[in-house]
Coordinates of C-alpha atoms in Angstrom, one line a residue:
X11 CA 8.4 -14.0 -31.1
X12 CA 5.7 -15.9 -33.2
X13 CA 2.1 -15.5 -32.0
X14 CA -0.9 -17.5 -33.2
X15 CA -4.4 -15.8 -33.3
X16 CA -7.2 -17.8 -31.6
X17 CA -10.8 -16.7 -31.9
X18 CA -12.6 -16.7 -28.6
X19 CA -15.9 -18.5 -28.3
X20 CA -17.9 -16.6 -25.7
X21 CA -20.8 -18.6 -24.1
X22 CA -23.2 -18.0 -21.3
X23 CA -22.8 -19.4 -17.8
X24 CA -25.8 -21.7 -18.4
X25 CA -24.0 -23.1 -21.5
X26 CA -20.7 -23.4 -19.6
X27 CA -22.4 -25.5 -16.9
X28 CA -24.1 -27.7 -19.5
X29 CA -20.9 -28.3 -21.5
X30 CA -18.9 -28.8 -18.3
X31 CA -21.2 -31.6 -17.2
X32 CA -21.2 -33.1 -20.7
X33 CA -17.4 -32.8 -20.8
X34 CA -17.7 -31.0 -24.1
X35 CA -16.0 -27.7 -23.2
X36 CA -13.4 -26.5 -25.7
X37 CA -10.9 -25.0 -23.2
X38 CA -8.4 -23.6 -25.8
X39 CA -10.9 -21.0 -27.1
X40 CA -13.3 -20.7 -24.1
X41 CA -14.7 -17.3 -23.2
X42 CA -17.5 -16.7 -20.6
X43 CA -20.2 -14.0 -20.8
X44 CA -20.2 -12.4 -17.4
X45 CA -20.9 -8.7 -16.8
X46 CA -18.2 -8.4 -19.5
X47 CA -16.9 -11.0 -21.9
X48 CA -14.0 -12.8 -20.2
X49 CA -11.4 -14.8 -22.2
X50 CA -10.8 -17.5 -19.6
X51 CA -8.8 -19.6 -22.1
X52 CA -5.9 -17.1 -21.6
X53 CA -5.0 -19.0 -18.4
X54 CA -3.9 -22.1 -20.3
X55 CA -1.5 -19.9 -22.4
X56 CA 1.1 -18.3 -20.2
X57 CA 1.9 -14.7 -21.3
X58 CA -0.9 -14.6 -23.9
X59 CA -2.1 -11.2 -25.2
X60 CA -5.6 -10.0 -25.6
X61 CA -6.4 -6.5 -26.7
X62 CA -9.4 -4.8 -25.1
X63 CA -12.8 -5.7 -26.7
X64 CA -11.0 -8.1 -29.1
X65 CA -12.6 -11.3 -30.2
X66 CA -9.2 -12.9 -30.5
X67 CA -6.3 -13.8 -28.2
X68 CA -2.7 -13.9 -29.3
X69 CA -0.8 -16.9 -27.9
X70 CA 2.5 -18.6 -28.2
X71 CA 1.4 -22.1 -29.4
X72 CA 4.4 -23.8 -27.8
X73 CA 3.3 -22.4 -24.4
X74 CA 0.0 -24.3 -24.4
X75 CA -0.1 -26.1 -21.1
X76 CA -2.7 -29.0 -20.9
X77 CA -2.3 -29.2 -17.1
X78 CA -3.7 -25.7 -16.8
X79 CA -7.1 -27.1 -17.8
X80 CA -7.3 -28.2 -14.2
X81 CA -7.2 -24.5 -13.2
X82 CA -10.1 -23.9 -15.6
X83 CA -12.0 -26.8 -14.0
X84 CA -11.4 -25.2 -10.6
X85 CA -12.6 -21.8 -11.7
X86 CA -15.7 -23.2 -13.5
X87 CA -16.8 -25.6 -10.8
X88 CA -15.9 -23.6 -7.6
X89 CA -16.5 -20.1 -8.8
X90 CA -18.6 -19.8 -12.0
X91 CA -21.2 -22.5 -11.4
X92 CA -21.2 -22.2 -7.6
X93 CA -21.7 -18.5 -7.7
X94 CA -24.6 -18.9 -10.2
X95 CA -26.3 -21.5 -7.9
X96 CA -25.9 -19.0 -5.0
X97 CA -27.5 -16.3 -7.0
X98 CA -24.5 -14.1 -6.9
X99 CA -24.1 -11.4 -9.6
X100 CA -21.8 -12.0 -12.6
X101 CA -19.7 -9.0 -11.4
X102 CA -18.9 -11.0 -8.3
X103 CA -17.9 -14.0 -10.3
X104 CA -15.7 -11.9 -12.6
X105 CA -14.0 -10.3 -9.5
X106 CA -13.1 -13.7 -8.0
X107 CA -11.8 -15.1 -11.2
X108 CA -9.6 -12.1 -11.7
X109 CA -8.3 -12.5 -8.1
X110 CA -7.2 -16.0 -9.0
X111 CA -5.7 -14.7 -12.3
X112 CA -3.6 -12.1 -10.4
X113 CA -1.7 -15.0 -8.7
X114 CA -1.3 -16.9 -12.0
X115 CA 0.1 -13.9 -13.8
X116 CA 2.4 -13.1 -10.9
X117 CA 3.8 -16.7 -10.9
X118 CA 4.2 -16.7 -14.7
X119 CA 6.1 -13.4 -14.7
X120 CA 8.3 -14.7 -11.9
X121 CA 8.9 -18.0 -13.7
X122 CA 7.4 -19.9 -10.8
X123 CA 6.2 -23.3 -12.1
X124 CA 3.6 -23.7 -9.4
X125 CA 1.7 -26.4 -11.4
X126 CA 4.8 -28.8 -11.5
X127 CA 4.5 -30.2 -8.0
X128 CA 3.4 -29.4 -4.5
X129 CA 6.9 -28.1 -3.5
X130 CA 6.8 -25.6 -6.4
X131 CA 3.3 -24.6 -5.3
X132 CA 4.5 -23.9 -1.8
X133 CA 7.4 -21.9 -3.1
X134 CA 5.1 -19.8 -5.3
X135 CA 2.6 -19.2 -2.5
X136 CA 5.4 -18.0 -0.2
X137 CA 6.8 -15.7 -2.9
X138 CA 3.3 -14.3 -3.7
X139 CA 2.7 -13.7 0.0
X140 CA 5.9 -11.7 0.3
X141 CA 4.9 -9.7 -2.8
X142 CA 1.5 -9.0 -1.2
X143 CA 3.0 -7.9 2.1
X144 CA 5.4 -5.6 0.2
X145 CA 2.4 -4.2 -1.8
X146 CA 0.7 -3.3 1.4
X147 CA 3.7 -1.3 2.6
X148 CA 3.8 0.5 -0.7
X149 CA 0.0 1.2 -0.5
X150 CA -0.5 -0.7 -3.7
X151 CA -3.1 -2.9 -2.0
X152 CA -5.1 -2.4 1.2
X153 CA -4.6 -5.1 3.8
X154 CA -8.1 -6.5 3.1
X155 CA -7.4 -6.7 -0.7
X156 CA -4.1 -8.5 -0.1
X157 CA -5.8 -10.9 2.3
X158 CA -8.5 -11.8 -0.3
X159 CA -5.8 -12.3 -3.1
X160 CA -3.8 -14.5 -0.8
X161 CA -6.8 -16.6 0.1
X162 CA -7.8 -17.1 -3.5
X163 CA -4.3 -18.3 -4.3
X164 CA -4.4 -20.7 -1.4
X165 CA -7.8 -22.1 -2.4
X166 CA -6.5 -22.7 -6.0
X167 CA -3.3 -24.4 -5.0
X168 CA -4.9 -26.7 -2.4
X169 CA -7.5 -27.7 -4.9
X170 CA -5.0 -28.4 -7.7
X171 CA -3.0 -30.8 -5.4
X172 CA -6.0 -32.2 -3.5
X173 CA -4.6 -31.3 -0.1
X174 CA -5.7 -29.2 2.8
X175 CA -4.7 -25.5 2.7
X176 CA -2.3 -26.1 5.6
X177 CA -0.3 -28.4 3.3
X178 CA 0.4 -25.5 1.0
X179 CA 0.6 -22.7 3.5
X180 CA 2.8 -24.6 6.0
X181 CA 4.6 -21.8 8.0
X182 CA 3.8 -19.0 5.7
X183 CA 1.9 -16.2 7.5
X184 CA -1.6 -15.4 6.4
X185 CA -2.3 -11.8 5.6
X186 CA -5.1 -10.7 7.9
X187 CA -7.9 -8.6 6.6
X188 CA -7.3 -6.0 9.2
X189 CA -11.1 -5.6 10.0
X190 CA -11.3 -2.7 7.7
X191 CA -15.1 -2.8 7.8
X192 CA -16.4 0.3 6.1
X193 CA -19.0 2.0 8.4
X194 CA -21.3 4.4 6.7
X195 CA -20.8 7.9 8.1
X196 CA -23.9 9.6 9.3
X197 CA -24.8 12.6 7.1
X198 CA -26.5 15.7 8.2
X199 CA -30.1 14.6 8.6
X200 CA -31.6 17.9 7.5
X201 CA -29.8 17.6 4.2
X202 CA -31.1 14.0 3.7
X203 CA -34.6 15.2 4.6
X204 CA -34.3 17.9 2.1
X205 CA -33.3 15.4 -0.6
X206 CA -36.3 13.2 0.3
X207 CA -38.7 16.2 0.2
X208 CA -37.2 17.3 -3.1
X209 CA -37.7 13.9 -4.8
X210 CA -41.2 13.6 -3.2
X211 CA -42.4 17.0 -4.4
X212 CA -40.9 16.4 -7.8
X213 CA -42.5 13.0 -8.2
X214 CA -45.9 14.3 -7.1
X215 CA -45.6 17.1 -9.6
X216 CA -44.7 14.7 -12.4
X217 CA -47.5 12.4 -11.5
X218 CA -50.1 15.2 -11.6
X219 CA -48.7 16.5 -14.9
X220 CA -48.6 13.1 -16.6
X221 CA -51.6 11.3 -15.3
X222 CA -54.0 14.3 -15.4
X223 CA -52.7 15.3 -18.8
X224 CA -52.0 18.8 -17.6
X225 CA -51.0 21.5 -20.1
X226 CA -47.6 23.2 -20.7
X227 CA -46.2 25.3 -19.2
X228 CA -46.8 23.5 -15.9
X229 CA -45.8 25.0 -12.6
X230 CA -44.2 22.6 -10.1
X231 CA -43.5 23.7 -6.5
X232 CA -40.6 21.7 -5.2
X233 CA -39.3 22.4 -1.7
X234 CA -40.9 25.8 -1.8
X235 CA -39.2 26.7 -5.1
X236 CA -41.1 27.3 -8.4
X237 CA -40.1 25.3 -11.4
X238 CA -41.7 25.1 -14.8
X239 CA -42.1 22.1 -17.1
X240 CA -41.6 23.4 -20.7
X241 CA -42.4 21.6 -24.0
X242 CA -38.8 20.5 -24.8
X243 CA -37.1 17.1 -24.6
X244 CA -33.9 18.9 -23.4
X245 CA -33.8 21.9 -21.1
X246 CA -37.4 21.2 -20.2
X247 CA -37.1 22.5 -16.6
X248 CA -36.8 26.2 -15.8
X249 CA -37.0 28.5 -12.8
X250 CA -36.1 32.0 -11.8
X251 CA -32.4 30.9 -11.3
X252 CA -32.3 29.0 -14.6
X253 CA -33.9 31.4 -17.1
X254 CA -33.6 30.4 -20.7
X255 CA -32.0 33.2 -22.8
X256 CA -34.3 35.0 -25.3
X257 CA -37.1 32.7 -24.2
X258 CA -40.8 33.4 -25.0
X259 CA -41.6 32.3 -21.5
X260 CA -41.2 34.5 -18.4
X261 CA -40.2 32.3 -15.4
X262 CA -41.0 35.1 -12.9
X263 CA -44.6 35.5 -14.0
X264 CA -45.4 32.2 -15.6
X265 CA -46.6 34.1 -18.7
X266 CA -46.1 33.1 -22.3
X267 CA -45.0 36.2 -24.3
X268 CA -47.1 37.6 -27.1
X269 CA -46.2 39.8 -30.0
X270 CA -48.0 42.7 -28.4
X271 CA -45.8 42.4 -25.2
X272 CA -42.8 43.3 -27.3
X273 CA -44.1 46.9 -27.6
X274 CA -44.3 47.4 -23.9
X275 CA -41.8 47.5 -21.1
X276 CA -39.3 46.0 -20.6
X277 CA -39.1 45.2 -24.3
X278 CA -40.1 48.7 -25.6
X279 CA -36.6 50.0 -26.4
X280 CA -34.9 46.8 -27.7
X281 CA -33.6 47.0 -31.3
X282 CA -35.2 45.5 -34.3
X283 CA -32.8 42.5 -34.4
X284 CA -33.5 41.6 -30.8
X285 CA -37.3 42.1 -31.4
X286 CA -37.2 39.8 -34.4
X287 CA -35.3 37.2 -32.3
X288 CA -38.1 37.3 -29.7
X289 CA -40.8 37.1 -32.4
X290 CA -39.2 33.9 -33.7
X291 CA -38.9 32.5 -30.1
X292 CA -42.6 33.2 -29.6
X293 CA -43.6 31.6 -32.8
X294 CA -41.5 28.5 -32.2
X295 CA -42.5 28.2 -28.5
X296 CA -46.2 28.4 -29.3
X297 CA -45.7 25.7 -31.9
X298 CA -44.0 23.5 -29.3
X299 CA -46.9 24.2 -26.9
X300 CA -49.5 23.3 -29.4
X301 CA -47.8 20.1 -30.4
X302 CA -47.1 18.9 -26.9
X303 CA -50.5 19.9 -25.4
X304 CA -52.4 18.1 -28.2
X305 CA -50.5 14.8 -27.8
X306 CA -50.8 12.9 -24.6
X307 CA -47.8 10.8 -25.6
X308 CA -45.6 13.4 -27.1
X309 CA -41.8 12.9 -26.8
X310 CA -41.7 15.9 -24.4
X311 CA -44.2 14.3 -22.0
X312 CA -42.5 10.9 -22.3
X313 CA -39.2 12.5 -21.3
X314 CA -40.8 13.9 -18.1
X315 CA -42.4 10.6 -17.4
X316 CA -39.0 8.9 -17.6
X317 CA -37.7 11.5 -15.2
X318 CA -40.6 10.5 -13.0
X319 CA -39.5 6.8 -13.0
X320 CA -36.0 7.9 -12.0
X321 CA -37.3 10.2 -9.3
X322 CA -39.4 7.4 -7.8
X323 CA -36.5 5.0 -7.9
X324 CA -34.7 7.2 -5.3
X325 CA -38.0 7.3 -3.2
X326 CA -38.1 3.5 -3.5
X327 CA -34.7 3.3 -1.9
X328 CA -35.9 5.6 0.8
X329 CA -39.1 3.7 1.5
X330 CA -37.8 0.1 1.2
X331 CA -34.2 0.4 2.4
X332 CA -33.2 -1.9 -0.5
X333 CA -29.7 -2.0 -1.9
X334 CA -29.1 -0.1 -5.1
X335 CA -27.8 -3.2 -6.9
X336 CA -30.9 -5.2 -5.9
X337 CA -33.5 -2.6 -6.6
X338 CA -32.2 -1.5 -10.0
X339 CA -32.6 -5.0 -11.5
X340 CA -35.8 -6.0 -9.7
X341 CA -38.1 -8.1 -11.8
X342 CA -41.8 -7.3 -11.9
X343 CA -45.2 -8.8 -12.4
X344 CA -48.4 -6.9 -12.6
X345 CA -50.2 -9.6 -10.7
X346 CA -48.9 -8.6 -7.2
X347 CA -50.6 -8.8 -3.9
X348 CA -50.4 -6.6 -0.8
X349 CA -50.0 -8.4 2.5
X350 CA -50.1 -6.9 6.0
X351 CA -46.7 -7.6 7.5
X352 CA -47.1 -5.8 10.9
X353 CA -48.4 -2.5 12.1
X354 CA -47.5 0.3 9.7
X355 CA -45.9 -2.0 7.1
X356 CA -47.1 -3.9 4.0
X357 CA -45.5 -6.6 1.9
X358 CA -45.6 -6.4 -1.9
X359 CA -45.4 -10.0 -3.1
X360 CA -45.5 -11.5 -6.6
X361 CA -44.0 -14.2 -8.8
X362 CA -41.2 -13.2 -11.3
X363 CA -40.3 -16.2 -13.5
X364 CA -39.8 -19.2 -11.2
X365 CA -39.1 -17.0 -8.1
X366 CA -41.3 -15.4 -5.5
X367 CA -40.3 -11.8 -5.0
X368 CA -41.2 -9.9 -1.9
X369 CA -40.3 -6.5 -0.5
X370 CA -41.6 -4.4 2.4
X371 CA -42.9 -0.9 2.3
X372 CA -44.3 1.4 5.0
X373 CA -48.1 1.6 4.7
X374 CA -48.0 5.4 4.3
X375 CA -45.9 5.1 1.2
X376 CA -48.0 2.4 -0.5
X377 CA -50.1 5.0 -2.4
X378 CA -46.9 6.5 -3.7
X379 CA -45.9 3.1 -5.0
X380 CA -49.2 2.8 -6.8
X381 CA -48.8 6.2 -8.4
X382 CA -45.4 5.1 -9.7
X383 CA -47.1 2.0 -11.3
X384 CA -49.5 4.4 -13.1
X385 CA -46.5 6.4 -14.5
X386 CA -44.8 3.1 -15.4
X387 CA -47.9 2.0 -17.3
X388 CA -48.1 5.3 -19.1
X389 CA -44.5 4.8 -20.3
X390 CA -45.4 1.4 -21.5
X391 CA -48.2 3.1 -23.5
X392 CA -50.7 1.0 -21.5
X393 CA -50.0 -1.8 -23.9
X394 CA -46.4 -3.1 -23.7
X395 CA -44.7 -5.0 -20.9
X396 CA -41.3 -4.9 -19.2
X397 CA -39.7 -7.6 -17.1
X398 CA -38.1 -5.0 -14.9
X399 CA -39.8 -2.8 -12.3
X400 CA -37.5 0.1 -13.3
X401 CA -36.4 0.6 -16.8
X402 CA -35.3 3.2 -19.4
X403 CA -37.0 4.0 -22.6
X404 CA -40.7 3.7 -23.3
X405 CA -43.2 1.6 -25.3
X406 CA -41.7 -1.5 -26.8
X407 CA -38.2 -0.1 -26.6
X408 CA -37.6 -0.4 -22.8
X409 CA -34.4 -1.9 -21.4
X410 CA -32.3 -2.2 -18.2
X411 CA -29.3 0.0 -18.6
X412 CA -25.7 -1.1 -17.9
X413 CA -25.7 1.5 -15.1
X414 CA -28.6 -0.3 -13.5
X415 CA -26.9 -3.7 -13.9
X416 CA -23.7 -2.4 -12.4
X417 CA -25.5 -1.2 -9.2
X418 CA -24.7 2.5 -9.7
X419 CA -28.2 3.7 -10.8
X420 CA -28.9 6.0 -7.9
X421 CA -25.6 7.9 -8.3
X422 CA -26.3 8.4 -12.0
X423 CA -29.8 9.7 -11.2
X424 CA -28.7 12.0 -8.4
X425 CA -26.0 13.5 -10.7
X426 CA -28.5 14.0 -13.5
X427 CA -31.2 15.6 -11.5
X428 CA -28.9 17.8 -9.5
X429 CA -27.7 19.2 -12.9
X430 CA -31.2 19.6 -14.3
X431 CA -32.5 21.4 -11.2
X432 CA -29.2 23.1 -10.2
X433 CA -29.4 21.5 -6.7
X434 CA -26.0 20.6 -5.4
X435 CA -27.2 18.7 -2.3
X436 CA -28.5 15.9 -4.4
X437 CA -25.1 15.1 -5.8
X438 CA -23.9 13.9 -2.3
X439 CA -26.8 11.5 -1.8
X440 CA -25.8 7.9 -2.2
X441 CA -27.8 4.6 -1.8
X442 CA -25.7 3.7 1.2
X443 CA -26.6 7.1 2.8
X444 CA -30.3 6.5 2.1
X445 CA -30.1 3.0 3.6
X446 CA -28.4 4.5 6.7
X447 CA -31.1 7.1 7.1
X448 CA -33.9 4.6 6.6
X449 CA -32.3 2.3 9.2
X450 CA -31.8 5.0 11.8
X451 CA -35.4 6.1 11.3
X452 CA -36.7 2.5 11.8
X453 CA -34.6 2.0 14.9
X454 CA -36.0 5.2 16.4
X455 CA -39.6 4.6 15.5
X456 CA -40.1 0.8 15.2
X457 CA -37.1 -0.8 17.0
X458 CA -34.0 -2.5 15.9
X459 CA -35.6 -5.9 14.9
X460 CA -37.9 -4.2 12.4
X461 CA -35.0 -2.2 11.1
X462 CA -32.9 -5.3 10.6
X463 CA -35.8 -7.1 8.9
X464 CA -36.4 -4.2 6.5
X465 CA -32.7 -3.9 5.7
X466 CA -32.6 -7.6 5.2
X467 CA -29.5 -8.1 7.3
X468 CA -28.8 -9.5 10.8
X469 CA -28.9 -7.2 13.8
X470 CA -25.2 -7.6 14.2
X471 CA -24.5 -6.5 10.6
X472 CA -27.0 -3.7 11.0
X473 CA -25.3 -2.2 14.0
X474 CA -21.8 -2.8 12.5
X475 CA -22.4 -1.2 9.1
X476 CA -25.5 0.9 9.0
X477 CA -26.1 2.8 12.2
X478 CA -23.5 5.4 11.4
X479 CA -22.9 5.7 15.2
X480 CA -19.7 5.4 17.1
X481 CA -18.6 2.2 18.6
X482 CA -19.9 3.0 22.1
X483 CA -23.4 3.8 20.8
X484 CA -23.5 0.6 18.7
X485 CA -22.3 -1.5 21.6
X486 CA -25.0 0.1 23.8
X487 CA -27.7 -0.8 21.2
X488 CA -26.4 -4.3 20.8
X489 CA -26.3 -4.9 24.6
X490 CA -29.9 -3.6 25.0
X491 CA -31.1 -5.9 22.2
X492 CA -29.5 -9.1 23.7
X493 CA -30.3 -8.2 27.3
X494 CA -34.0 -8.2 26.3
X495 CA -33.6 -11.5 24.5
X496 CA -31.6 -13.1 27.4
X497 CA -34.2 -12.2 30.1
X498 CA -36.4 -15.2 29.3
X499 CA -33.5 -17.5 28.1
X500 CA -31.8 -17.6 31.5
X501 CA -35.0 -18.4 33.4
X502 CA -35.7 -22.1 33.5
X503 CA -37.6 -24.8 35.2
X504 CA -37.4 -28.6 35.8
X505 CA -39.9 -29.1 33.0
X506 CA -37.6 -27.7 30.3
X507 CA -36.9 -30.2 27.5
X508 CA -33.3 -30.9 26.6
X509 CA -32.2 -29.9 23.1
X510 CA -28.9 -29.8 21.2
X511 CA -28.3 -26.1 22.0
X512 CA -29.6 -26.1 25.6
X513 CA -33.2 -26.5 26.8
X514 CA -36.7 -25.6 25.6
X515 CA -39.8 -24.6 27.7
X516 CA -42.3 -25.4 24.9
X517 CA -40.9 -27.7 22.3
X518 CA -42.7 -27.8 19.0
X519 CA -44.1 -24.3 19.4
X520 CA -41.4 -21.9 17.9
X521 CA -42.2 -18.3 18.6
X522 CA -40.1 -15.2 18.1
X523 CA -40.4 -11.4 17.5
X524 CA -37.4 -11.5 15.3
X525 CA -37.1 -12.6 11.7
X526 CA -33.7 -13.5 10.4
X527 CA -32.8 -13.7 6.7
X528 CA -30.2 -16.5 7.1
X529 CA -31.6 -18.6 10.0
X530 CA -35.0 -20.2 10.3
X531 CA -36.4 -20.0 13.8
X532 CA -37.9 -23.4 14.2
X533 CA -37.5 -26.6 16.2
X534 CA -35.3 -28.3 13.6
X535 CA -32.1 -26.3 13.7
X536 CA -30.1 -25.4 16.8
X537 CA -29.1 -22.0 15.5
X538 CA -32.7 -21.0 15.2
X539 CA -33.5 -22.2 18.7
X540 CA -31.2 -19.5 20.1
X541 CA -33.6 -16.8 19.0
X542 CA -36.9 -18.4 20.1
X543 CA -38.9 -17.1 23.1
X544 CA -38.9 -20.6 24.5
X545 CA -35.2 -21.2 24.4
X546 CA -33.7 -21.8 27.9
X547 CA -30.0 -22.0 28.8
X548 CA -29.1 -23.6 32.2
X549 CA -26.0 -22.1 33.8
X550 CA -24.4 -25.6 34.2
X551 CA -21.6 -27.5 32.4
X552 CA -23.9 -29.4 30.1
X553 CA -25.5 -26.3 28.5
X554 CA -22.3 -24.3 28.4
X555 CA -20.6 -27.2 26.6
X556 CA -23.5 -27.4 24.1
X557 CA -23.1 -23.7 23.3
X558 CA -19.4 -23.8 23.0
X559 CA -19.6 -27.0 20.9
X560 CA -22.0 -25.3 18.5
X561 CA -19.6 -22.3 18.3
X562 CA -16.7 -24.6 17.6
X563 CA -18.5 -26.4 14.7
X564 CA -19.4 -23.0 13.2
X565 CA -15.9 -21.7 13.5
X566 CA -14.5 -24.9 11.9
X567 CA -16.6 -24.5 8.8
X568 CA -15.5 -20.9 8.2
X569 CA -12.7 -21.9 5.9
X570 CA -15.1 -23.8 3.7
X571 CA -17.3 -20.8 3.0
X572 CA -17.2 -19.1 -0.4
X573 CA -15.9 -16.0 1.4
X574 CA -15.7 -14.5 4.8
X575 CA -18.5 -12.1 3.8
X576 CA -20.8 -15.0 2.9
X577 CA -19.9 -16.8 6.1
X578 CA -20.6 -13.7 8.2
X579 CA -24.0 -13.1 6.5
X580 CA -25.2 -16.4 7.8
X581 CA -23.4 -17.1 11.1
X582 CA -22.3 -13.8 12.6
X583 CA -25.6 -13.2 14.3
X584 CA -25.5 -16.8 15.8
X585 CA -21.9 -16.3 17.0
X586 CA -22.9 -13.1 18.6
X587 CA -25.9 -14.6 20.3
X588 CA -23.8 -17.4 21.7
X589 CA -21.2 -15.0 23.0
X590 CA -23.8 -12.9 24.8
X591 CA -25.3 -15.9 26.5
X592 CA -21.8 -17.0 27.6
X593 CA -21.1 -13.5 28.9
X594 CA -24.2 -13.6 31.0
X595 CA -23.3 -17.0 32.5
X596 CA -19.7 -15.8 33.0
X597 CA -20.9 -13.1 35.4
X598 CA -21.6 -15.9 37.9
X599 CA -19.7 -18.9 36.5
X600 CA -16.6 -17.5 34.8
X601 CA -14.3 -20.3 35.8
X602 CA -16.7 -22.9 34.5
X603 CA -17.1 -21.2 31.1
X604 CA -13.3 -20.8 30.7
X605 CA -12.6 -24.4 31.7
X606 CA -15.1 -25.8 29.2
X607 CA -14.0 -23.4 26.5
X608 CA -10.5 -24.8 26.8
X609 CA -11.8 -28.4 26.7
X610 CA -13.8 -27.7 23.6
X611 CA -11.4 -25.6 21.6
X612 CA -8.1 -27.1 22.7
X613 CA -9.0 -30.8 23.1
X614 CA -12.2 -31.2 21.1
X615 CA -14.2 -32.4 24.0
X616 CA -17.7 -31.6 22.6
X617 CA -21.1 -32.4 23.8
X618 CA -22.4 -35.8 22.5
X619 CA -24.5 -34.5 19.7
X620 CA -21.9 -32.1 18.4
X621 CA -19.1 -34.6 18.7
X622 CA -21.1 -37.0 16.4
X623 CA -21.8 -34.0 14.1
X624 CA -18.1 -33.2 13.9
X625 CA -17.2 -36.9 13.1
X626 CA -19.8 -36.9 10.3
X627 CA -18.5 -33.6 8.8
X628 CA -14.9 -35.0 8.8
X629 CA -16.1 -38.3 7.3
X630 CA -17.9 -36.7 4.4
X631 CA -15.0 -34.4 3.7
X632 CA -16.5 -31.1 4.7
X633 CA -13.8 -30.6 7.4

């Protein structure tokens, strides 16, 4: 078979968007720079070949299919550009494109000409669904993965033929995700506390050593164990359990050997060859000591300072509750301000590029953060700058590693430090475990609302993913939270003002103890009203219909979301709030709630406002 070699032109997402708008994209050689270079042009050449890391793709020239440019248009507009606008990571974009590509490759291998007409597309979707179902049974895919792959294929095909998904799907069964939500398992808290104490003691020791320009050998007491910083760029940590062979330094006494010591016990009876080995070690060690102690920015000190940055990174996850993938690529600006958020908490706020960046830190850890900034400045030789809060290297040669960009920095650090200090417990610490520990601590000491705000997730998501408790405990916490919120909502008077979600006792004066990442609590959006102290819900048909109408509109827009995860991140907390209100009303008006639920969801008899909203959404093509 004759193949033609085509050189791939890799361009950035920004350039893709610009050329797409200008209609100047060259599809037949297009590659996109994501977290890895991706040869998207392969899609228009069925059964093309690209070797790993190659700048070329081998294609059968006669297999070029101009119609497949529409697939590239779909991928560029609905995934590449849209994900960029949403601020999603390139890795997420790459994953979604590959999920679409899985379907295309399956169809090509099965000789299913899905692009010919809509009937062929339906046939291909049905065959692909059967393949996915078979793959689940063979444990090739989890149910959740198969569901995602099927949905991506359905989105592609409905877009290609400009029809609603039901026109492609018809009677084909959808693969349900199976609700395989991964709940973080609660670890032994004493082990997690040990890890925190270890990193805290290590960081404080490094800070003292670097900033105060202490001399080698330096004694660091970490979780009641003595360690020594030695003047080496490698093997620079030693203790009684990690003694360096034939070393001129005694880890037990903290003493540097002298030539005279070699003529006393325990060296008195060693042979000449061994004594000469020790003499050489003493001479070399003292030379290292002199060089390192006379140079504040020696390579040995810089190596320890870099370890200090890595150590504080783990403490940063502990003290902020931030995600690994977010923290590791956090941009930085020295012109930051500290704002009081609430009792015991501070906000660190600054501008990075054209964005305002803000994260929250407990007041008692603010001084630790400032110490880290001093070490960071030391690594930049008090002269250079880095766009990133955390980086590798020093001076003008700093960079953000591929490990940091992939969101696996904490695992890499834990593995490295566990080896250096021969401490196994650190290997089992993950960013998710840290986030869990932070969340549970905040729930115990500051309440669930503060825990959700710090974790930057909804209360629902928090309890579902990060409490590490069993279902009964999570349900108990959830019930307690909404019961408190419902106390005021279900008390009303004749002076309440009618609003689209119910009633309001003080319109124009939004007030809430809760802060949601996805929903603004104001008087402009119905979703936000549900979490306001002044929200009131009358136990009558009008207010019940308003709540169910809002719930209906939300549920109808689910299929238009980028993903179910994206949808849940915005609306799950609202759905949960509505359901809790309806449950409270159902305790006394169950028949009324069920009757109106059927009218809304079966016959689309919505309240006036939401009926007009539905008509508008249908008219503009959202639904």
